[in-house]
Tab-separated table of C-alpha atoms and ligand atoms in Angstrom:
chain	number	residue	atom	x	y	z
G	902	UNK	CA	-35.523	-4.560	-10.394
G	903	UNK	CA	-32.913	-3.638	-7.663
G	904	UNK	CA	-29.426	-3.112	-8.643
G	905	UNK	CA	-27.077	-5.643	-6.953
G	906	UNK	CA	-23.735	-4.273	-6.090
G	907	UNK	CA	-21.042	-6.477	-4.675
G	908	UNK	CA	-18.161	-5.173	-2.760
G	909	UNK	CA	-14.917	-6.796	-1.294
G	910	UNK	CA	-11.608	-5.744	0.249
G	911	UNK	CA	-8.598	-7.679	-0.647
G	912	UNK	CA	-4.878	-7.744	0.221
G	913	UNK	CA	-3.260	-6.048	3.214
G	914	UNK	CA	-5.715	-3.860	5.287
G	915	UNK	CA	-5.074	-0.241	5.704
G	916	UNK	CA	-6.676	2.940	7.125
G	917	UNK	CA	-9.542	4.099	4.958
G	918	UNK	CA	-11.056	0.932	3.764
G	919	UNK	CA	-14.121	1.299	5.819
G	920	UNK	CA	-14.231	5.017	5.042
G	921	UNK	CA	-14.237	4.080	1.309
G	922	UNK	CA	-17.027	1.389	1.696
G	923	UNK	CA	-19.076	3.951	3.658
G	924	UNK	CA	-18.534	6.477	0.819
G	925	UNK	CA	-19.654	3.904	-1.866
G	926	UNK	CA	-22.652	2.748	0.170
G	927	UNK	CA	-23.937	6.230	1.343
G	928	UNK	CA	-23.683	7.626	-2.161
G	929	UNK	CA	-25.404	4.630	-3.735
G	930	UNK	CA	-28.303	4.703	-1.149
G	931	UNK	CA	-28.561	8.411	-1.541
G	932	UNK	CA	-29.071	8.180	-5.264
G	933	UNK	CA	-30.874	4.942	-5.668
G	934	UNK	CA	-32.574	4.431	-2.250
G	935	UNK	CA	-34.428	1.160	-2.158
G	936	UNK	CA	-33.402	0.505	-5.781
G	937	UNK	CA	-30.007	-0.850	-4.680
G	938	UNK	CA	-28.824	-3.828	-2.572
G	939	UNK	CA	-25.276	-4.057	-1.490
G	940	UNK	CA	-23.679	-7.519	-1.099
G	941	UNK	CA	-20.568	-7.859	0.997
G	942	UNK	CA	-18.110	-10.537	0.135
G	943	UNK	CA	-16.057	-11.609	3.175
G	944	UNK	CA	-12.227	-11.845	3.127
G	945	UNK	CA	-11.542	-10.632	-0.432
G	946	UNK	CA	-11.239	-13.011	-3.343
G	947	UNK	CA	-11.024	-15.915	-0.870
G	948	UNK	CA	-14.624	-15.279	0.030
G	949	UNK	CA	-15.571	-14.880	-3.625
G	950	UNK	CA	-13.947	-18.310	-4.401
G	951	UNK	CA	-15.665	-19.815	-1.379
G	952	UNK	CA	-19.045	-18.232	-1.667
G	953	UNK	CA	-18.930	-16.253	1.563
G	954	UNK	CA	-21.108	-13.292	1.211
G	955	UNK	CA	-24.218	-11.541	2.767
G	956	UNK	CA	-26.661	-8.941	1.920
G	957	UNK	CA	-25.572	-5.787	3.847
G	958	UNK	CA	-27.929	-3.414	5.674
G	959	UNK	CA	-27.486	0.381	5.288
G	960	UNK	CA	-26.806	0.797	8.990
G	961	UNK	CA	-23.696	-1.412	8.730
G	962	UNK	CA	-22.112	1.445	6.902
G	963	UNK	CA	-22.746	4.018	9.667
G	964	UNK	CA	-20.186	4.846	12.254
G	965	UNK	CA	-17.282	3.272	10.325
G	966	UNK	CA	-15.727	6.420	8.791
G	967	UNK	CA	-13.105	6.603	11.417
G	968	UNK	CA	-12.653	2.899	12.049
G	969	UNK	CA	-9.368	1.173	10.819
G	970	UNK	CA	-9.260	-2.275	9.122
G	971	UNK	CA	-12.168	-3.460	7.132
G	972	UNK	CA	-15.654	-4.584	8.252
G	973	UNK	CA	-15.617	-7.079	5.399
G	974	UNK	CA	-12.376	-8.751	6.428
G	975	UNK	CA	-9.451	-9.345	3.979
G	976	UNK	CA	-7.063	-11.940	2.874
G	977	UNK	CA	-4.003	-12.198	0.499
G	978	UNK	CA	-4.993	-14.507	-2.363
G	979	UNK	CA	-2.008	-14.291	-4.699
G	980	UNK	CA	-2.734	-13.465	-8.333
G	981	UNK	CA	-0.246	-15.961	-9.627
G	982	UNK	CA	-2.246	-18.796	-8.049
G	983	UNK	CA	-5.627	-17.745	-9.512
G	984	UNK	CA	-5.329	-19.914	-12.426
G	985	UNK	CA	-3.562	-22.735	-10.633
G	986	UNK	CA	-5.828	-25.616	-9.465
G	987	UNK	CA	-4.403	-26.695	-6.053
G	988	UNK	CA	-4.921	-29.868	-3.874
G	989	UNK	CA	-8.530	-28.767	-3.097
G	990	UNK	CA	-9.122	-29.140	-6.954
G	991	UNK	CA	-11.138	-25.857	-6.901
G	992	UNK	CA	-10.941	-23.955	-10.235
G	993	UNK	CA	-10.730	-20.408	-8.656
G	994	UNK	CA	-11.633	-18.335	-11.620
G	995	UNK	CA	-14.658	-20.636	-12.373
G	996	UNK	CA	-15.764	-20.464	-8.715
G	997	UNK	CA	-15.529	-16.658	-8.642
G	998	UNK	CA	-17.721	-16.462	-11.791
G	999	UNK	CA	-20.247	-18.912	-10.486
G	1000	UNK	CA	-20.568	-17.011	-7.155
G	1001	UNK	CA	-20.905	-13.705	-8.946
G	1002	UNK	CA	-23.641	-15.270	-10.881
G	1003	UNK	CA	-25.240	-16.852	-7.753
G	1004	UNK	CA	-25.246	-13.400	-6.012
G	1005	UNK	CA	-27.024	-12.063	-9.101
G	1006	UNK	CA	-24.616	-9.101	-9.164
G	1007	UNK	CA	-24.835	-6.191	-11.597
G	1008	UNK	CA	-21.181	-5.339	-10.802
G	1009	UNK	CA	-18.463	-5.933	-8.284
G	1010	UNK	CA	-16.255	-3.303	-6.553
G	1011	UNK	CA	-12.799	-4.587	-5.522
G	1012	UNK	CA	-10.971	-2.396	-3.042
G	1013	UNK	CA	-7.173	-3.339	-2.972
G	1014	UNK	CA	-3.640	-2.852	-4.198
G	1015	UNK	CA	-1.608	-4.074	-7.102
G	1016	UNK	CA	-2.430	-7.878	-6.736
G	1017	UNK	CA	-6.149	-7.024	-6.164
G	1018	UNK	CA	-6.119	-5.031	-9.339
G	1019	UNK	CA	-4.508	-7.780	-11.379
G	1020	UNK	CA	-7.244	-10.219	-10.293
G	1021	UNK	CA	-9.887	-7.541	-10.987
G	1022	UNK	CA	-8.585	-7.171	-14.493
G	1023	UNK	CA	-8.626	-10.934	-14.855
G	1024	UNK	CA	-12.298	-11.030	-13.788
G	1025	UNK	CA	-13.215	-8.098	-16.213
G	1026	UNK	CA	-11.546	-10.172	-18.913
G	1027	UNK	CA	-13.906	-12.978	-18.034
G	1028	UNK	CA	-16.801	-10.734	-18.648
G	1029	UNK	CA	-17.716	-9.564	-15.135
G	1030	UNK	CA	-18.558	-5.952	-14.442
G	1031	UNK	CA	-15.720	-4.727	-12.278
G	1032	UNK	CA	-14.746	-1.433	-10.598
G	1033	UNK	CA	-11.365	-1.212	-8.711
G	1034	UNK	CA	-10.599	1.227	-5.900
G	1035	UNK	CA	-6.897	1.904	-5.147
G	1036	UNK	CA	-5.870	1.147	-1.624
G	1037	UNK	CA	-2.423	0.784	-0.138
G	1038	UNK	CA	0.014	2.441	2.325
G	1039	UNK	CA	2.707	1.849	-0.366
G	1040	UNK	CA	1.142	4.444	-2.831
G	1041	UNK	CA	2.461	2.295	-5.710
G	1042	UNK	CA	-0.706	1.874	-7.934
G	1043	UNK	CA	-0.060	2.899	-11.470
G	1044	UNK	CA	-2.069	5.598	-12.847
G	1045	UNK	CA	-3.194	7.452	-9.587
G	1046	UNK	CA	-1.313	10.239	-7.799
G	1047	UNK	CA	-2.412	8.848	-4.462
G	1048	UNK	CA	-3.935	5.850	-2.897
G	1049	UNK	CA	-6.032	5.837	0.336
G	1050	UNK	CA	-4.209	4.678	3.347
G	1051	UNK	CA	-0.889	6.198	2.228
G	1052	UNK	CA	-1.196	9.576	4.078
G	1053	UNK	CA	-2.470	7.910	7.240
G	1054	UNK	CA	0.759	5.661	7.083
G	1055	UNK	CA	2.918	8.742	6.410
G	1056	UNK	CA	1.456	10.375	9.607
G	1057	UNK	CA	2.190	7.230	11.707
G	1058	UNK	CA	5.701	6.892	10.215
G	1059	UNK	CA	6.507	10.471	10.801
G	1060	UNK	CA	5.420	10.243	14.435
G	1061	UNK	CA	7.733	7.230	14.749
G	1062	UNK	CA	10.668	9.342	13.456
G	1063	UNK	CA	9.737	12.298	15.649
G	1064	UNK	CA	9.712	10.074	18.699
G	1065	UNK	CA	13.194	8.507	18.154
G	1066	UNK	CA	14.739	12.050	17.551
G	1067	UNK	CA	14.809	12.747	21.310
G	1068	UNK	CA	16.729	9.548	22.152
G	1069	UNK	CA	19.047	10.079	19.225
G	1070	UNK	CA	19.863	13.613	20.459
G	1071	UNK	CA	20.069	12.848	24.172
G	1072	UNK	CA	22.386	9.809	23.577
G	1073	UNK	CA	24.319	11.041	20.510
G	1074	UNK	CA	23.170	7.963	18.598
G	1075	UNK	CA	22.130	7.077	15.145
G	1076	UNK	CA	18.620	5.760	14.934
G	1077	UNK	CA	17.591	3.667	11.940
G	1078	UNK	CA	13.915	3.677	11.367
G	1079	UNK	CA	12.572	0.804	8.947
G	1080	UNK	CA	9.457	1.799	7.171
G	1081	UNK	CA	7.108	-0.301	5.053
G	1082	UNK	CA	6.374	0.348	1.304
G	1083	UNK	CA	7.320	-3.056	-0.311
G	1084	UNK	CA	9.320	-2.208	-3.476
G	1085	UNK	CA	8.281	1.387	-3.362
G	1086	UNK	CA	9.921	4.319	-1.521
G	1087	UNK	CA	6.989	6.717	-1.331
G	1088	UNK	CA	6.331	6.047	2.347
G	1089	UNK	CA	9.901	6.461	3.403
G	1090	UNK	CA	10.498	9.509	1.271
G	1091	UNK	CA	7.393	11.488	2.544
G	1092	UNK	CA	7.831	10.354	6.172
G	1093	UNK	CA	11.626	10.924	6.072
G	1094	UNK	CA	11.116	14.483	4.863
G	1095	UNK	CA	8.259	15.142	7.254
G	1096	UNK	CA	10.299	13.677	10.275
G	1097	UNK	CA	13.476	15.529	9.331
G	1098	UNK	CA	15.478	12.527	8.695
G	1099	UNK	CA	19.175	13.152	7.686
G	1100	UNK	CA	19.523	9.995	5.472
G	1101	UNK	CA	16.778	8.476	3.464
G	1102	UNK	CA	17.150	5.088	1.774
G	1103	UNK	CA	14.568	3.882	-0.793
G	1104	UNK	CA	14.610	0.841	-3.010
G	1105	UNK	CA	14.613	2.898	-6.122
G	1106	UNK	CA	17.966	4.488	-5.286
G	1107	UNK	CA	20.438	1.754	-4.252
G	1108	UNK	CA	22.855	3.065	-1.467
G	1109	UNK	CA	26.466	2.450	-0.534
G	1110	UNK	CA	27.310	2.198	3.103
G	1111	UNK	CA	30.384	4.397	2.508
G	1112	UNK	CA	27.987	7.249	1.398
G	1113	UNK	CA	25.690	6.733	4.380
G	1114	UNK	CA	28.740	6.782	6.828
G	1115	UNK	CA	30.212	9.802	5.120
G	1116	UNK	CA	26.920	11.715	5.669
G	1117	UNK	CA	26.916	10.627	9.325
G	1118	UNK	CA	30.533	11.800	9.835
G	1119	UNK	CA	29.910	15.148	8.052
G	1120	UNK	CA	27.129	15.687	10.501
G	1121	UNK	CA	29.485	14.821	13.596
G	1122	UNK	CA	32.051	17.200	12.141
G	1123	UNK	CA	29.476	19.912	12.333
G	1124	UNK	CA	28.804	19.126	15.939
G	1125	UNK	CA	25.703	17.044	15.295
G	1126	UNK	CA	26.476	13.835	17.174
G	1127	UNK	CA	23.255	12.053	16.189
G	1128	UNK	CA	21.736	11.089	12.835
G	1129	UNK	CA	18.248	9.795	11.804
G	1130	UNK	CA	17.950	7.324	9.034
G	1131	UNK	CA	14.636	6.543	7.413
G	1132	UNK	CA	15.153	3.127	5.576
G	1133	UNK	CA	12.556	1.582	3.294
G	1134	UNK	CA	12.073	-2.085	4.010
G	1135	UNK	CA	12.875	-2.610	0.469
G	1136	UNK	CA	16.198	-0.752	0.397
G	1137	UNK	CA	19.268	-2.453	-0.961
G	1138	UNK	CA	22.834	-1.598	-1.504
G	1139	UNK	CA	24.395	-1.038	-4.866
G	1140	UNK	CA	25.883	-4.674	-4.945
G	1141	UNK	CA	22.607	-6.171	-4.004
G	1142	UNK	CA	20.754	-4.214	-6.653
G	1143	UNK	CA	22.638	-6.028	-9.342
G	1144	UNK	CA	21.349	-9.452	-8.046
G	1145	UNK	CA	18.156	-11.108	-8.691
G	1146	UNK	CA	15.682	-10.725	-5.839
G	1147	UNK	CA	15.757	-14.455	-5.222
G	1148	UNK	CA	19.542	-14.418	-4.839
G	1149	UNK	CA	19.478	-11.258	-2.629
G	1150	UNK	CA	16.881	-12.886	-0.236
G	1151	UNK	CA	18.866	-16.093	-0.156
G	1152	UNK	CA	22.141	-14.272	0.802
G	1153	UNK	CA	20.344	-12.264	3.402
G	1154	UNK	CA	18.733	-15.215	4.909
G	1155	UNK	CA	22.147	-16.997	5.253
G	1156	UNK	CA	23.308	-13.990	7.266
G	1157	UNK	CA	20.167	-14.079	9.405
G	1158	UNK	CA	18.242	-11.072	8.192
G	1159	UNK	CA	15.494	-10.211	5.552
G	1160	UNK	CA	15.707	-6.446	5.371
G	1161	UNK	CA	18.923	-4.316	5.191
G	1162	UNK	CA	18.163	-2.483	8.337
G	1163	UNK	CA	20.132	-4.585	10.876
G	1164	UNK	CA	23.162	-4.755	8.624
G	1165	UNK	CA	23.106	-1.021	8.079
G	1166	UNK	CA	22.991	-0.343	11.781
G	1167	UNK	CA	25.962	-2.861	12.402
G	1168	UNK	CA	28.065	-1.337	9.676
G	1169	UNK	CA	27.485	2.312	10.867
G	1170	UNK	CA	28.709	1.177	14.393
G	1171	UNK	CA	31.724	-0.619	12.854
G	1172	UNK	CA	32.606	2.177	10.445
G	1173	UNK	CA	31.931	5.316	12.540
G	1174	UNK	CA	32.012	4.171	16.079
G	1175	UNK	CA	28.677	5.866	16.682
G	1176	UNK	CA	26.269	3.897	18.902
G	1177	UNK	CA	23.306	2.852	16.624
G	1178	UNK	CA	19.813	1.496	17.349
G	1179	UNK	CA	16.984	0.330	15.122
G	1180	UNK	CA	13.183	0.986	15.307
G	1181	UNK	CA	10.693	-0.951	13.247
G	1182	UNK	CA	7.060	0.411	13.533
G	1183	UNK	CA	5.828	-2.449	11.202
G	1184	UNK	CA	2.193	-2.914	11.041
G	1185	UNK	CA	1.505	0.083	13.326
G	1186	UNK	CA	1.792	1.872	9.912
G	1187	UNK	CA	-1.266	0.095	8.690
G	1188	UNK	CA	-3.330	0.381	11.823
G	1189	UNK	CA	-5.960	2.615	13.518
G	1190	UNK	CA	-8.026	5.491	12.337
G	1191	UNK	CA	-7.555	7.020	8.859
G	1192	UNK	CA	-6.219	10.622	8.848
G	1193	UNK	CA	-8.523	13.446	7.886
G	1194	UNK	CA	-6.799	13.462	4.404
G	1195	UNK	CA	-7.559	9.770	3.829
G	1196	UNK	CA	-11.138	10.203	5.114
G	1197	UNK	CA	-11.756	12.903	2.511
G	1198	UNK	CA	-9.966	10.760	-0.203
G	1199	UNK	CA	-11.934	7.669	0.674
G	1200	UNK	CA	-15.174	9.595	0.471
G	1201	UNK	CA	-14.225	11.187	-2.922
G	1202	UNK	CA	-13.197	7.770	-4.312
G	1203	UNK	CA	-16.222	6.036	-2.819
G	1204	UNK	CA	-18.706	8.708	-4.127
G	1205	UNK	CA	-17.070	8.581	-7.643
G	1206	UNK	CA	-17.236	4.736	-7.726
G	1207	UNK	CA	-21.023	4.860	-6.855
G	1208	UNK	CA	-21.516	7.316	-9.859
G	1209	UNK	CA	-19.682	4.751	-11.992
G	1210	UNK	CA	-22.128	2.059	-10.850
G	1211	UNK	CA	-25.011	4.357	-11.598
G	1212	UNK	CA	-23.485	5.020	-15.159
G	1213	UNK	CA	-22.605	1.432	-15.796
G	1214	UNK	CA	-19.075	2.282	-16.472
G	1215	UNK	CA	-17.161	-0.961	-15.787
G	1216	UNK	CA	-13.628	-2.413	-16.430
G	1217	UNK	CA	-12.121	0.592	-14.546
G	1218	UNK	CA	-10.381	1.629	-11.437
G	1219	UNK	CA	-10.783	4.884	-9.585
G	1220	UNK	CA	-7.731	7.314	-9.773
G	1221	UNK	CA	-6.643	10.730	-8.753
G	1222	UNK	CA	-5.305	12.376	-11.851
G	1223	UNK	CA	-3.999	16.044	-12.006
G	1224	UNK	CA	-5.633	16.583	-8.458
G	1225	UNK	CA	-9.128	15.493	-9.822
G	1226	UNK	CA	-10.780	12.280	-9.223
G	1227	UNK	CA	-11.225	10.236	-12.354
G	1228	UNK	CA	-10.821	6.616	-13.661
G	1229	UNK	CA	-8.380	4.510	-15.665
G	1230	UNK	CA	-9.222	1.318	-17.635
G	1231	UNK	CA	-8.193	-1.556	-15.744
G	1232	UNK	CA	-6.452	-3.225	-18.773
G	1233	UNK	CA	-4.102	-0.200	-18.983
G	1234	UNK	CA	-2.939	-0.077	-15.367
G	1235	UNK	CA	-3.134	-3.644	-13.796
G	1236	UNK	CA	0.073	-5.363	-13.571
G	1237	UNK	CA	2.115	-2.153	-13.536
G	1238	UNK	CA	3.367	-0.364	-10.485
G	1239	UNK	CA	4.368	3.131	-9.746
G	1240	UNK	CA	7.811	3.612	-8.123
G	1241	UNK	CA	9.534	6.805	-7.296
G	1242	UNK	CA	11.081	8.104	-10.554
G	1243	UNK	CA	14.600	9.535	-10.501
G	1244	UNK	CA	13.161	12.792	-11.730
G	1245	UNK	CA	10.614	13.162	-8.871
G	1246	UNK	CA	10.501	16.699	-7.459
G	1247	UNK	CA	10.488	15.300	-3.842
G	1248	UNK	CA	13.973	13.786	-4.456
G	1249	UNK	CA	15.129	17.143	-5.560
G	1250	UNK	CA	13.743	18.708	-2.458
G	1251	UNK	CA	15.482	16.148	-0.330
G	1252	UNK	CA	18.799	16.670	-1.974
G	1253	UNK	CA	18.439	20.433	-1.779
G	1254	UNK	CA	17.900	20.092	2.009
G	1255	UNK	CA	21.134	18.152	2.259
G	1256	UNK	CA	19.461	14.912	3.087
G	1257	UNK	CA	21.701	12.017	1.929
G	1258	UNK	CA	19.949	9.446	-0.269
G	1259	UNK	CA	22.923	7.014	0.172
N	245	F6P	O1	1.359	-3.643	0.920
N	245	F6P	C1	1.205	-3.278	2.128
N	245	F6P	C2	2.286	-3.816	3.014
N	245	F6P	O2	2.097	-3.217	4.325
N	245	F6P	C3	3.746	-3.546	2.501
N	245	F6P	O3	4.137	-2.265	2.836
N	245	F6P	C4	4.421	-4.623	3.335
N	245	F6P	O4	5.612	-4.956	2.637
N	245	F6P	C5	3.334	-5.843	3.251
N	245	F6P	O5	2.145	-5.152	3.135
N	245	F6P	C6	3.345	-6.546	4.503
N	245	F6P	O6	2.391	-7.642	4.369
N	245	F6P	P1	1.789	-8.557	5.472
N	245	F6P	O7	0.851	-7.794	6.293
N	245	F6P	O8	1.047	-9.554	4.689
N	245	F6P	O9	2.986	-9.015	6.177
């Protein structure tokens, strides 16, 4: 009897998804040859709910190591709606279980971020054999030191900071670069340090505009007429940090913005008189070919997941722990996220370097 292994990619795409699919497939074919069949589910849980799947051919996994995005397609299917029956009257959980059965799967591998892992845990709780693989540029999955996609995004975000440096210097301006990361500051912290940012603002450490401007003015007094700010899309000031997220978003919407970036730039100009521009690389941070680091990580994670399939070890997600690839129980990590802790060594490094954290 052939082992039937399902795979899907869910949530936002990122560099390294295809490299991971390739890692899983090559390792499975290598060990099991004709004894395994891989079934690709299209567009994440949306495809699982709607029965969109196909038997994949080994050659479909060739030539994709360096290719961005995902050959399976992806969609955001919010976890909070999984148990909600909408206007289409589809019971999503029942539909996913039925299609798993219809595909005659031995197990299903779910590549994705925090939301994907919550649904993966829900399905494992419903008795399906599930293995998660941690993908996200946000690097915020609990229980793993790193996720694939993160380092590629750090490379791209760093290049964005590098490139605005010249204009900042030539024009004696402040440049505010807004970086992704959702509620986590990892991407901004790493790219900010790699790009030599003077001020780094992350969601975990609410800033005050007075501290930001004081740092800019200190640099100006030292003859450095320009400053580079790396600002996480989730950054908020100390006053906003005391508000509920819904209230914060409502207030921002009333003032015509969603992230703090525009406001920070305007306040810097008002309070310091220094001309300020913003730069938002946006989805460029999620696009294109994975970095060599991510290709290696994706291959490690993929090969390890294939071993877990072989061993029949389910209800888990792959993780990097103490520099070694291993696994965590889904039940122990799903629903938690990993933010930058106050005690993190990289914050200490930033402060020692004289970088203002706002
Ligand atoms: O989770 C990855 C991420 O890129 C976040 O950093 C960002 O907040 C979000 O996805 C953007 O999502 P979307 O592509 O759906 O706009």
